[in-house]
PDB file of C-alpha atoms and ligand atoms in Angstrom:
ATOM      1  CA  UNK A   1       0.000   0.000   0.000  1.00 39.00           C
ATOM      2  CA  UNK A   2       1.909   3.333  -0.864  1.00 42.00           C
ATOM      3  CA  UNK A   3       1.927   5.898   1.751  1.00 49.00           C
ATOM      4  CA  UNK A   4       4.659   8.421   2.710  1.00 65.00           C
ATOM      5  CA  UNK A   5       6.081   6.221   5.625  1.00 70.00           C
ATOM      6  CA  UNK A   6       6.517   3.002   3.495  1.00 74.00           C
ATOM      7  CA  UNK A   7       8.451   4.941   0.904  1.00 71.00           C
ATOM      8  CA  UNK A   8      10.805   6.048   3.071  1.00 75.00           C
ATOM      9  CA  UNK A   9      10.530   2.602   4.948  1.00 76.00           C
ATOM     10  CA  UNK A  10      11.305   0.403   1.948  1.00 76.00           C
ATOM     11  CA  UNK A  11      14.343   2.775   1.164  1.00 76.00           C
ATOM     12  CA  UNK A  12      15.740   2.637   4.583  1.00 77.00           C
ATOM     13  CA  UNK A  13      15.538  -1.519   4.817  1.00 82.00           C
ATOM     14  CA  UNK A  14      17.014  -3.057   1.884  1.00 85.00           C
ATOM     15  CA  UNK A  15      15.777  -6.704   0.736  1.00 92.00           C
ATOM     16  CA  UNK A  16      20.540  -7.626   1.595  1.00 94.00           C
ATOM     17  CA  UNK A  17      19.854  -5.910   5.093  1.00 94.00           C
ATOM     18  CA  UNK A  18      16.476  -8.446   5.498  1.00 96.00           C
ATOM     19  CA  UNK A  19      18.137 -11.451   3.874  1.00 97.00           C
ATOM     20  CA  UNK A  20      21.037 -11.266   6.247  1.00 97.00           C
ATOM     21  CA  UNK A  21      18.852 -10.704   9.612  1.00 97.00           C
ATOM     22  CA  UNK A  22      17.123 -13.756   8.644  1.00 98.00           C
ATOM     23  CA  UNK A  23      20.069 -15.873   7.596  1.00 97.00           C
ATOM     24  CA  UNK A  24      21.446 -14.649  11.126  1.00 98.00           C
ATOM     25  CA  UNK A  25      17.485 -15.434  13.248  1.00 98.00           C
ATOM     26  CA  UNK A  26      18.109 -19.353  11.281  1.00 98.00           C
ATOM     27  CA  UNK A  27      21.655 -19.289  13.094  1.00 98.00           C
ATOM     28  CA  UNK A  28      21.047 -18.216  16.238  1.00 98.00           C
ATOM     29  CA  UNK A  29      17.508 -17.684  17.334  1.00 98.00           C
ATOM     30  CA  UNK A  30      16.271 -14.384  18.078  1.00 98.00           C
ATOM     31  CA  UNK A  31      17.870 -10.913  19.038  1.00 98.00           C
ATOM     32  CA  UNK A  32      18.382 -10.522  23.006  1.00 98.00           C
ATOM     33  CA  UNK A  33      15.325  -7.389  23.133  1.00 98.00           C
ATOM     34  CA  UNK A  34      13.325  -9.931  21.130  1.00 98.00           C
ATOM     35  CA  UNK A  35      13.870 -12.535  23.633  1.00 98.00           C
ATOM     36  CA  UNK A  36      12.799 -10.089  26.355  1.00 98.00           C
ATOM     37  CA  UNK A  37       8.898  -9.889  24.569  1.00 98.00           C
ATOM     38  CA  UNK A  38       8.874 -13.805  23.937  1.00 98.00           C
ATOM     39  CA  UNK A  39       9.674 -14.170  27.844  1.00 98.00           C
ATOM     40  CA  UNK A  40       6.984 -11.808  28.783  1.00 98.00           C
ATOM     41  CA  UNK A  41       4.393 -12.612  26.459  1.00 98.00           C
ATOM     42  CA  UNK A  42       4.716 -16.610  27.483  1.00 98.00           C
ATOM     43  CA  UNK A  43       4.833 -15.277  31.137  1.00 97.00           C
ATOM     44  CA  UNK A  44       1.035 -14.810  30.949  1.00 97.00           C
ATOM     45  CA  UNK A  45       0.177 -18.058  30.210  1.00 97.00           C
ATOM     46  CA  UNK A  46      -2.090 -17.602  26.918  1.00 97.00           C
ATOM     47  CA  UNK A  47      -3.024 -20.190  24.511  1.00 97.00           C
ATOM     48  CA  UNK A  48      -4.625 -19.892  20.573  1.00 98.00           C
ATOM     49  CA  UNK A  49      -4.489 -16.206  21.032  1.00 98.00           C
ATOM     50  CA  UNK A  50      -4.948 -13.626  18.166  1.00 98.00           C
ATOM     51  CA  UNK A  51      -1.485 -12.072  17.955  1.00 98.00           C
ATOM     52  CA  UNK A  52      -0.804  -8.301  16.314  1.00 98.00           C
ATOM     53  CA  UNK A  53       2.837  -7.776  15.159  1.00 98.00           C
ATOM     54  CA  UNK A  54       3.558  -3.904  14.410  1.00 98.00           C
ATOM     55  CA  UNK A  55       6.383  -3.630  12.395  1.00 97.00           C
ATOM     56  CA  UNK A  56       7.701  -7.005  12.939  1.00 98.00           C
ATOM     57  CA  UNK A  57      10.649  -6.913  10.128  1.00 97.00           C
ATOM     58  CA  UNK A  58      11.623 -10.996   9.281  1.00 98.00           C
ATOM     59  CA  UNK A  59       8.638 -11.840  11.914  1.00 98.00           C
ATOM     60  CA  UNK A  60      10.585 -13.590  14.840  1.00 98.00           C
ATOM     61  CA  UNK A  61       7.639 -12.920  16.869  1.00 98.00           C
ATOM     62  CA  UNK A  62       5.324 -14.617  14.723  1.00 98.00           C
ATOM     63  CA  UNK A  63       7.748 -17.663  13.952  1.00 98.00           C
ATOM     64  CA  UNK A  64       7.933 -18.183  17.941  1.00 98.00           C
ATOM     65  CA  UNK A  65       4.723 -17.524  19.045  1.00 98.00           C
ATOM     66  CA  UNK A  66       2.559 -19.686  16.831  1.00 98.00           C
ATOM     67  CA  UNK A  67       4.533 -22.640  18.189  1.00 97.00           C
ATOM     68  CA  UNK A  68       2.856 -22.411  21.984  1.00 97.00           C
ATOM     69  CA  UNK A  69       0.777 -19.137  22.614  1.00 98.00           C
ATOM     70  CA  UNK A  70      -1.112 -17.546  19.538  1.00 98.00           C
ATOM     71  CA  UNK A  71      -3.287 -19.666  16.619  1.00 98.00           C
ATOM     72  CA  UNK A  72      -3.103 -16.790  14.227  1.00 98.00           C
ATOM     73  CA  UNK A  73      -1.250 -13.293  13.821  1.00 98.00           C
ATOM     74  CA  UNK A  74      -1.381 -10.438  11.834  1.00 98.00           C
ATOM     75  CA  UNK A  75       1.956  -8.887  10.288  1.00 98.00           C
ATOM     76  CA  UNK A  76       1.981  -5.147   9.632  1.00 98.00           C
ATOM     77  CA  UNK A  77       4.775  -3.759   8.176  1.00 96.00           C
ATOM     78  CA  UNK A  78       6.237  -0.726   5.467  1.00 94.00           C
ATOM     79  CA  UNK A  79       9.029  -2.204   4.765  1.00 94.00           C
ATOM     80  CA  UNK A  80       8.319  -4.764   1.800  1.00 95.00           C
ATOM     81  CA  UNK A  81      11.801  -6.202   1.910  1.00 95.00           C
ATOM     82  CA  UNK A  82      11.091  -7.378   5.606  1.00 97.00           C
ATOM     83  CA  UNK A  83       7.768  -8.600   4.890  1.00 97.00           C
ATOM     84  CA  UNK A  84       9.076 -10.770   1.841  1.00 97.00           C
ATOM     85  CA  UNK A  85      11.302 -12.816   4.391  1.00 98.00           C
ATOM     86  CA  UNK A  86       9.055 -12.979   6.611  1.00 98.00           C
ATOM     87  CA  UNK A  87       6.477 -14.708   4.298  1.00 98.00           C
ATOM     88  CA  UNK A  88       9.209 -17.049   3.374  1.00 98.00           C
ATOM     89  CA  UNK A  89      10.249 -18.093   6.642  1.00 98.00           C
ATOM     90  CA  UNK A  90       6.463 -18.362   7.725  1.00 98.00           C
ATOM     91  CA  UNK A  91       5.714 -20.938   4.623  1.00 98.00           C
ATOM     92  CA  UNK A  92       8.756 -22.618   5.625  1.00 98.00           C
ATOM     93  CA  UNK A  93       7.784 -23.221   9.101  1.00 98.00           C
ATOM     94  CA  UNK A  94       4.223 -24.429   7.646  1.00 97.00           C
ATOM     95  CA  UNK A  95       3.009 -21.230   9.671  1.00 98.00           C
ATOM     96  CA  UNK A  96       1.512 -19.663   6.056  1.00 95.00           C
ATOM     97  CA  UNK A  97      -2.141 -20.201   6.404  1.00 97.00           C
ATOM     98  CA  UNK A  98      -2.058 -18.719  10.083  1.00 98.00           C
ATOM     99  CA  UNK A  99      -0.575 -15.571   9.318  1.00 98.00           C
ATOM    100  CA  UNK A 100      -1.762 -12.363   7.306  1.00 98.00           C
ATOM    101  CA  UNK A 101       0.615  -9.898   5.787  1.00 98.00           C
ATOM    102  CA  UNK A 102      -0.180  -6.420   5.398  1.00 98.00           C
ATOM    103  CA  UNK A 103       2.322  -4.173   3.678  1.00 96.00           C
ATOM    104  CA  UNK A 104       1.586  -0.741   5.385  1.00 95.00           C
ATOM    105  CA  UNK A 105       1.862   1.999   7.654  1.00 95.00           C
ATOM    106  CA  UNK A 106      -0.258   0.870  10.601  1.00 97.00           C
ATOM    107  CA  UNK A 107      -1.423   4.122  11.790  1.00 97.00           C
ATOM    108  CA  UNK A 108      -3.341   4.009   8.224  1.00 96.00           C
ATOM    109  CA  UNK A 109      -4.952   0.683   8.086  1.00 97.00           C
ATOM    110  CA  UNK A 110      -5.519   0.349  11.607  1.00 98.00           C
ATOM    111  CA  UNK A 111      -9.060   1.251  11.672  1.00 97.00           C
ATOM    112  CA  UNK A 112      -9.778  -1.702   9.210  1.00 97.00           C
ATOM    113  CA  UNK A 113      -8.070  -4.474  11.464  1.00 98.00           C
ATOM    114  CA  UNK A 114      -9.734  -6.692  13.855  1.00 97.00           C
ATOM    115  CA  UNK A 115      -8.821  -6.258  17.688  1.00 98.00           C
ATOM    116  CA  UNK A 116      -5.660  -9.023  18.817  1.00 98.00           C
ATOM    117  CA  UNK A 117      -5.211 -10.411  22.389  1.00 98.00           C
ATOM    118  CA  UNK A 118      -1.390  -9.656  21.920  1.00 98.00           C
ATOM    119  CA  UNK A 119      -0.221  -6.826  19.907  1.00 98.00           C
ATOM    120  CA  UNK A 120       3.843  -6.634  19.844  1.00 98.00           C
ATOM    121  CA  UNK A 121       5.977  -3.456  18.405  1.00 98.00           C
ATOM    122  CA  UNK A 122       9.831  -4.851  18.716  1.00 98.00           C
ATOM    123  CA  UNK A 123      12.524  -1.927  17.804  1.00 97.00           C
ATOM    124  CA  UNK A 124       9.232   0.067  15.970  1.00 97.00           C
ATOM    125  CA  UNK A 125       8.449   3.278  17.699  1.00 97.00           C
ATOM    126  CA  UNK A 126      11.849   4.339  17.543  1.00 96.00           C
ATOM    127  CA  UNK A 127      11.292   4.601  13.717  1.00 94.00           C
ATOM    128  CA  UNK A 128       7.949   6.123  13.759  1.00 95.00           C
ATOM    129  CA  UNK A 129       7.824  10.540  14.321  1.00 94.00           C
ATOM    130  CA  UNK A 130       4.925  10.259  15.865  1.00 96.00           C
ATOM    131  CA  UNK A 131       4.653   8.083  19.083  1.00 97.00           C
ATOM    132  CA  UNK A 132       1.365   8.908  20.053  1.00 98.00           C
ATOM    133  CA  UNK A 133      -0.219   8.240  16.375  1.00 98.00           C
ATOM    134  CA  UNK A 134       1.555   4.914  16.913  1.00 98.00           C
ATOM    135  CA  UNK A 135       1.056   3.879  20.475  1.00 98.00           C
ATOM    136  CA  UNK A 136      -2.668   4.670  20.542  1.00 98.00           C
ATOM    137  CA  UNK A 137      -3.534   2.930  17.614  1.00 98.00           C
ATOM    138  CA  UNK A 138      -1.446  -0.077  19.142  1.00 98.00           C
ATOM    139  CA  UNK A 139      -3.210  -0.096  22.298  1.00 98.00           C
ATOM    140  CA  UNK A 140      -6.954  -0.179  20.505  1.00 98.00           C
ATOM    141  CA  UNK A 141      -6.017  -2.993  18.941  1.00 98.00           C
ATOM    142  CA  UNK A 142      -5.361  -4.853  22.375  1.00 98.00           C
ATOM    143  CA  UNK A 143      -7.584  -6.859  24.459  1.00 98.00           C
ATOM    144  CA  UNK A 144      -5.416  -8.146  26.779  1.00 98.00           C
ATOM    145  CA  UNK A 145      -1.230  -7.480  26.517  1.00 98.00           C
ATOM    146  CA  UNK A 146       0.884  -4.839  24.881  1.00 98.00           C
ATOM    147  CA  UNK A 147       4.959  -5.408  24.421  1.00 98.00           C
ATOM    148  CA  UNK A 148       7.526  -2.977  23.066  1.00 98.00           C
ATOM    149  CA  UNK A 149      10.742  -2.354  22.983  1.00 98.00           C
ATOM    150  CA  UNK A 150      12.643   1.084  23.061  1.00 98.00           C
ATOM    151  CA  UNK A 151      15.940   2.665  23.107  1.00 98.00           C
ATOM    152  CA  UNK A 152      16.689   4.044  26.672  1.00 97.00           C
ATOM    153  CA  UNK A 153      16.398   7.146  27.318  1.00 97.00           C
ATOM    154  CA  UNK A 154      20.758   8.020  28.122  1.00 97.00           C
ATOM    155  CA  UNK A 155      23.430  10.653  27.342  1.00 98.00           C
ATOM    156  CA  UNK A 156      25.299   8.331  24.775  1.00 97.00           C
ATOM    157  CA  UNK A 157      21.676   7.014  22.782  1.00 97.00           C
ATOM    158  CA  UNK A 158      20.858  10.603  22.848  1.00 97.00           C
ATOM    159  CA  UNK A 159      24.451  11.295  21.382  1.00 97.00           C
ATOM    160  CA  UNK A 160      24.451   8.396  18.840  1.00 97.00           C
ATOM    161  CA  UNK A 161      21.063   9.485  17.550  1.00 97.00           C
ATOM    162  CA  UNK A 162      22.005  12.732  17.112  1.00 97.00           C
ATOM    163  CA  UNK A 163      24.694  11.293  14.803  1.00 97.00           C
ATOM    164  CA  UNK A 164      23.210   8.764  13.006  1.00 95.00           C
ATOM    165  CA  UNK A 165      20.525  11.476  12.260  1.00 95.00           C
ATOM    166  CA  UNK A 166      23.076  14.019  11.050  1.00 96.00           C
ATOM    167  CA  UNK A 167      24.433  11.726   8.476  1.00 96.00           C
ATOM    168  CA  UNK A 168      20.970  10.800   6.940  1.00 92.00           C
ATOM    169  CA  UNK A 169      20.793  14.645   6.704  1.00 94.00           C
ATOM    170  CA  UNK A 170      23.890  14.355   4.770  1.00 95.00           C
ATOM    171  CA  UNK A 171      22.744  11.948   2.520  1.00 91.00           C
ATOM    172  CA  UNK A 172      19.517  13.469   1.815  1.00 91.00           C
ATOM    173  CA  UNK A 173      17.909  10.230   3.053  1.00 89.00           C
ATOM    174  CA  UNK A 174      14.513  11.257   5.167  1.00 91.00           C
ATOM    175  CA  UNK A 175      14.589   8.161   7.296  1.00 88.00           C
ATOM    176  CA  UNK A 176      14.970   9.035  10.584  1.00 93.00           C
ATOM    177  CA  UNK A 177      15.571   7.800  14.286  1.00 94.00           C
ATOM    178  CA  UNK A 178      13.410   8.851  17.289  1.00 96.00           C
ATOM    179  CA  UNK A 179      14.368   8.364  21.382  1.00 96.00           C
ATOM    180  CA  UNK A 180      11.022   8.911  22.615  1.00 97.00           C
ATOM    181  CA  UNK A 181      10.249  10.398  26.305  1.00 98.00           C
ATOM    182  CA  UNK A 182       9.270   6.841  27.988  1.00 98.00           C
ATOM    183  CA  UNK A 183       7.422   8.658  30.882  1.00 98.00           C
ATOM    184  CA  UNK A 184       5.382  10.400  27.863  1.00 98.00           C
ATOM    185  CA  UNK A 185       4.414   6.984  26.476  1.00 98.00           C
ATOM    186  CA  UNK A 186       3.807   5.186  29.707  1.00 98.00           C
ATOM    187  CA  UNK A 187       1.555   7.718  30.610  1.00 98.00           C
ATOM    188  CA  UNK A 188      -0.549   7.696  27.020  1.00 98.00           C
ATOM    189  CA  UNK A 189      -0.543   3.707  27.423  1.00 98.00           C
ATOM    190  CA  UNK A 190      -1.926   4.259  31.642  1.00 98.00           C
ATOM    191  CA  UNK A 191      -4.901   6.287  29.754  1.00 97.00           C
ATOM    192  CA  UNK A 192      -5.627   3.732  26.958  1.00 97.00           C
ATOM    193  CA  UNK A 193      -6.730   1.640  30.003  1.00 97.00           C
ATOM    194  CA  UNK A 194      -2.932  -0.527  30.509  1.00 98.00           C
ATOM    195  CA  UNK A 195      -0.789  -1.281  33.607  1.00 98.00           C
ATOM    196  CA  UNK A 196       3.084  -2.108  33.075  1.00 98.00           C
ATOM    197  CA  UNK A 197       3.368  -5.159  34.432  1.00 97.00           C
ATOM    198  CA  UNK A 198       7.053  -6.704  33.836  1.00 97.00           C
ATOM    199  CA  UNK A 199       9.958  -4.326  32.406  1.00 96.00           C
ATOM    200  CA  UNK A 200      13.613  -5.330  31.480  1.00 98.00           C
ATOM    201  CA  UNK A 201      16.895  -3.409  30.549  1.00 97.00           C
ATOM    202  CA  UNK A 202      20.003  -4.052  27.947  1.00 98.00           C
ATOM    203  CA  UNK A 203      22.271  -1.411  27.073  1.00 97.00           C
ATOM    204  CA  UNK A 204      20.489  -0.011  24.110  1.00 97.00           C
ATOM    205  CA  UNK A 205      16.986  -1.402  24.491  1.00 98.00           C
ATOM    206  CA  UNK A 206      14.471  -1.640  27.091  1.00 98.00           C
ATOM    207  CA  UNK A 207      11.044  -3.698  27.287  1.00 98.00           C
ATOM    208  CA  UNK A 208       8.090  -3.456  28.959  1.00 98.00           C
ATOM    209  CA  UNK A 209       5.027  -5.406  29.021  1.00 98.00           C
ATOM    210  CA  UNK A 210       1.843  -3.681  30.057  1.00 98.00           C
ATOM    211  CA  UNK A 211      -1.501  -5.585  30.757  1.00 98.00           C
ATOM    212  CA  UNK A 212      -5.646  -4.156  29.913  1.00 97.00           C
ATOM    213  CA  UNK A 213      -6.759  -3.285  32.915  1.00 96.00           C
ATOM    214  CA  UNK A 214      -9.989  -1.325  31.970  1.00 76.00           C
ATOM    215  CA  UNK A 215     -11.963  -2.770  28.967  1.00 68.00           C
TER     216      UNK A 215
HETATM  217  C1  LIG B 301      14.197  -1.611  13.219  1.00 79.68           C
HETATM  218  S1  LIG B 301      12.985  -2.512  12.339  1.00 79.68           S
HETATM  219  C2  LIG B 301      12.560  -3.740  13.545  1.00 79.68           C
HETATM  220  C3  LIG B 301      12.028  -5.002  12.929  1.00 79.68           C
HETATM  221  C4  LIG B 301      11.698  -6.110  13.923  1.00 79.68           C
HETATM  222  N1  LIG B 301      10.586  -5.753  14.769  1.00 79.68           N
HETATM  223  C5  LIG B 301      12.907  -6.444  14.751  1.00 79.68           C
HETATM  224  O1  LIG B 301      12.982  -6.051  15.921  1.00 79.68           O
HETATM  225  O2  LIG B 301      13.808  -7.093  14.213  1.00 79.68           O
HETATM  226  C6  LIG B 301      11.565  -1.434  12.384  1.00 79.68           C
HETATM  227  C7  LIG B 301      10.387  -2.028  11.638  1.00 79.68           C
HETATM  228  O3  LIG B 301       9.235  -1.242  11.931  1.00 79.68           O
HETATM  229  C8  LIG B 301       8.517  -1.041  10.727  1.00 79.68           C
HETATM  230  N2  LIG B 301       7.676   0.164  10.948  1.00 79.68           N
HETATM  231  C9  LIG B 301       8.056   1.370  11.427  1.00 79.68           C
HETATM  232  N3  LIG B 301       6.993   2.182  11.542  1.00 79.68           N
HETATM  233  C10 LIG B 301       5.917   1.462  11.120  1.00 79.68           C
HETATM  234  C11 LIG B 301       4.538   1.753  11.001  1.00 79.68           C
HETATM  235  N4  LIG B 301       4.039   2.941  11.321  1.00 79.68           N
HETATM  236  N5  LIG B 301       3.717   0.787  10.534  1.00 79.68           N
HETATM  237  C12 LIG B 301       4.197  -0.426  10.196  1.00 79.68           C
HETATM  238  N6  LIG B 301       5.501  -0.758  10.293  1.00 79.68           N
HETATM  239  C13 LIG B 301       6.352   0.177  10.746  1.00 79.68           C
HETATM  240  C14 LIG B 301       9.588  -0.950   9.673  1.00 79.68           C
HETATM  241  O4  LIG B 301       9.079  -1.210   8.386  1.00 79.68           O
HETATM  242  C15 LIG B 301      10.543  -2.039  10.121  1.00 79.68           C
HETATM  243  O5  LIG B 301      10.157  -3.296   9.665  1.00 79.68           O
END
């Protein structure tokens, strides 16, 4: 579906970048902040759930989850590089039928897609301008858990950003990288009716699982 985000998406994720991340997932399982949501999600116990993946890249999320906790998930992503391996990997795992890809920018087709007992965003908000577009729509779409993960908010992410930004400005490349104020989206999450409930910390990234406590 073309829309501004998944033009710059698809230019900032190239089909090599996807290829390699899942020839690396087949190696050695998934990334250490994806870990982090797979622990917390299977800490609640669910079974068949409906799963919602925001931005899920080569779909580790997906791949693990429909072994023991969800029956079906959804897959949205802009990047159509990402969502090519992440087909592939699905039919290989004979997880094809369960899963439904949607190539676009959430925030637009959100109002079209069914609620999910699970939605997940892993590594997504810091690629999205607008954390509160993002988060809200995310937290609709839940019945029952939200995951993310997030940079952390320190002097030397702050300081890499501001880089790594910089040099996209250079290149004339409009993708760009966001450390958004946690207390800001903790807050908007507390008012879409969700407690945090678990919450871990690696260098760069930091989870946090927040349960529906309000319907
Ligand atoms: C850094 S990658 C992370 C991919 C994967 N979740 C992981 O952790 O390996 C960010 C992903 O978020 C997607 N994304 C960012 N904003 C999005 C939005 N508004 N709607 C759908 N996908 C989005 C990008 O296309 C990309 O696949």
């Amino acid at each position: 579906m073309p829309c501004n985000c998944c033009e710059i998406t698809d230019n900032a994720f190239s089909e090599s970048e996807a290829r390699s991340e899942l020839k690396n997932y087949r190696r050695r399982g998934p990334a250490n902040q994806t870990n982090l949501i797979l622990k917390a999600i299977r800490s609640l116990g669910m079974k068949n759930a409906k799963l919602l993946d925001i931005g899920g890249g080569i779909g580790v999320i997906h791949h693990e989850l429909l072994e023991d906790v969800a029956d079906q998930a959804t897959h949205v992503d802009a990047s159509s590089a990402y969502l090519k391996e992440a087909k592939e990997e699905a039919a290989r795992r004979g997880h094809g039928e369960r899963v439904r890809f949607i190539h676009a920018d959430f925030t637009d087709v959100a109002s079209d897609l069914p609620k999910a007992d699970v939605v997940t965003l892993d590594r997504v908000v810091c690629c999205y301008p607008d954390f509160h577009k993002l988060l809200q729509a995310a937290a609709e779409h839940s019945r029952r858990a939200l995951a993310f993960t997030y940079p952390r908010e320190t002097w030397y992410l702050r300081f890499g950003f501001r880089i790594l930004n910089f040099f996209q400005n250079l290149r004339r490349d409009p993708f760009r990288v966001f450390l958004h104020p946690v207390a800001e989206m903790d807050a908007l999450l507390n008012q879409e009716g969700f407690e945090k409930v678990s919450f871990q910390r690696l260098f760069v990234w930091e989870m946090a699982l927040y349960r529906r406590t309000t319907i």
